[in-house]
Amino acid sequence: MAERTYDVMILGAGASGMMCAAQLNEKSDLSVVVIEGNEKAAKKLKVSGGGKCNITNVNVSASNYLGDEQLIESIFSQFSKEDLLLWLEHRGLKPVLRKEQYYFCPKSSEEIIEILKAASAKSDYKFGEEIISLSKEEHFVLKTKKRKYKAKNVVIATGGKSFGSLGASEIGLELAASLGHESISFLPALAGFTLQKNAFWMKELSGISFEAEVTVAGKTLYEDMLLTHKGLSGPVVLSASLYWSKGEISINFLPKNNLVDLLHNNRRLLSTALPLPKRFTQAFIVHLGIKDRACVDYKNDERALLVSAFHTYHLAPAGTYGFSKAEVCKGGVKTETLNSWTLESNILENLFFAGEVVDITGELGGYNFQWAFSSGVVAAQHIIENNKV
Ligand SMILES: Cc1cc2nc3c(=O)[nH]c(=O)nc-3n(C[C@H](O)[C@H](O)[C@H](O)COP(=O)(O)OP(=O)(O)OC[C@H]3O[C@@H](n4cnc5c(N)ncnc54)[C@H](O)[C@@H]3O)c2cc1C
């Protein structure tokens, strides 16, 4: 029997692939097949946001991403955060706002997964199909370990390679390369920092967390920082890792206060006077070679050292926690090889890319799902337009 040729073949049943399938099913009669290596869909979505999926953010703009700003704006202008929230609301999901910034599923990430499954139910999902190669003959031919699939259009939505335990791989970059596209190698992002020896004093403080400001590569980020037995973590550090490649970052441990004012005429011990966990202040000043005394007793040179250390502590991370712990990968298929309005390849007609496989990566806070969903929708919309008779 001759193999069936689908109108659209989506590689990867993750956030962007399922959203792309949903749009195609809702807005067209094109036949869609979704190829997935795992035995079920959306494994990253399931574990995301501590099991509640941080879907998007109150403030979404190109400045929250590493990558081609013009392309990001072009994609969000076609499917924005508001469009995403409306799309979910029409299907019965009203995300809840946390910390006045982050939109999460009210109960569990299963809620959004179920919506994506229902909206893309007209697609043929093929699970347990590990992708091996993609070529273009008259139509696209995909080889998996078990069989071949044919389609007129392909969307590569195979994500990044972090969390290999959830089925992630680099196959998207391999397929892109085999069809003439350049990529930037994946690197771990949204991962904690490991420390060099001169910062090992922090490891003793594992479990302590407070709000801090981190400046890296010209970006200043503000959120919670967590000290761990491995190094530094917490939202502000994860976002900082997106912009860090090597060299120093600067940390402001007292972003909402001025230490000069806190010390002024203050008779309390430094460790109790500062709005920081006492154990942290005590360990930090031991590291600085300064004794814990009444604030008024510090001499000018000690004050100067304290002010500069608490407000601009320079730290050169040893590295990141690596691919196994990184929430995303930076790098991906170079945006220069894509049409910035449609996400279609400039090299090969009817080939599209969506999600993390593209060289666009967001900060922590729902930005990566927003990108995955918006890019999935945009690819679908343009496939539909291209196929209008
Ligand atoms: C622990 C964790 C928590 C996260 N939490 C959040 C969060 O709360 N908010 C947020 O915005 N982002 C979060 N992220 C990031 C987010 O999950 C990803 O950015 C997003 O899933 C990317 O969507 P995608 O469709 O591009 O890729 P994915 O969702 O990763 O989908 C790609 C699919 O392709 C399949 N695949 C890969 N290789 C092959 C192959 N060789 N053969 C067949 N199939 C293959 C994979 O199995 C997968 O199903 C989190 C990530 C992790 C790891």
CSV table of C-alpha atoms in Angstrom, one decimal, residues 13 23 32 39 41-42 47 58 112 122 141 147 151 161-162 178 180 262 306 317 331 351 356 383:
chain,number,residue,atom,x,y,z
A,13,ALA,CA,4.6,16.9,20.6
A,23,GLN,CA,-4.3,25.9,15.2
A,32,VAL,CA,-1.7,16.7,10.3
A,39,GLU,CA,5.2,7.5,24.6
A,41,ALA,CA,2.9,14.3,24.7
A,42,ALA,CA,4.1,17.3,26.5
A,47,VAL,CA,6.7,19.2,35.0
A,58,VAL,CA,2.3,40.2,32.6
A,112,ILE,CA,-3.3,23.2,29.7
A,122,LYS,CA,-7.9,15.8,14.6
A,141,VAL,CA,10.4,12.2,3.9
A,147,ARG,CA,9.2,3.7,9.6
A,151,ALA,CA,4.3,15.3,4.1
A,161,LYS,CA,18.4,19.4,24.4
A,162,SER,CA,18.2,20.1,28.2
A,178,SER,CA,21.2,18.3,6.9
A,180,GLY,CA,21.4,23.5,4.8
A,262,LEU,CA,21.4,51.8,57.1
A,306,LEU,CA,30.9,47.1,53.2
A,317,PRO,CA,30.8,31.8,38.2
A,331,GLY,CA,21.3,28.7,20.8
A,351,LEU,CA,9.8,23.9,6.0
A,356,GLU,CA,13.1,26.4,21.5
A,383,ILE,CA,1.0,27.0,6.3
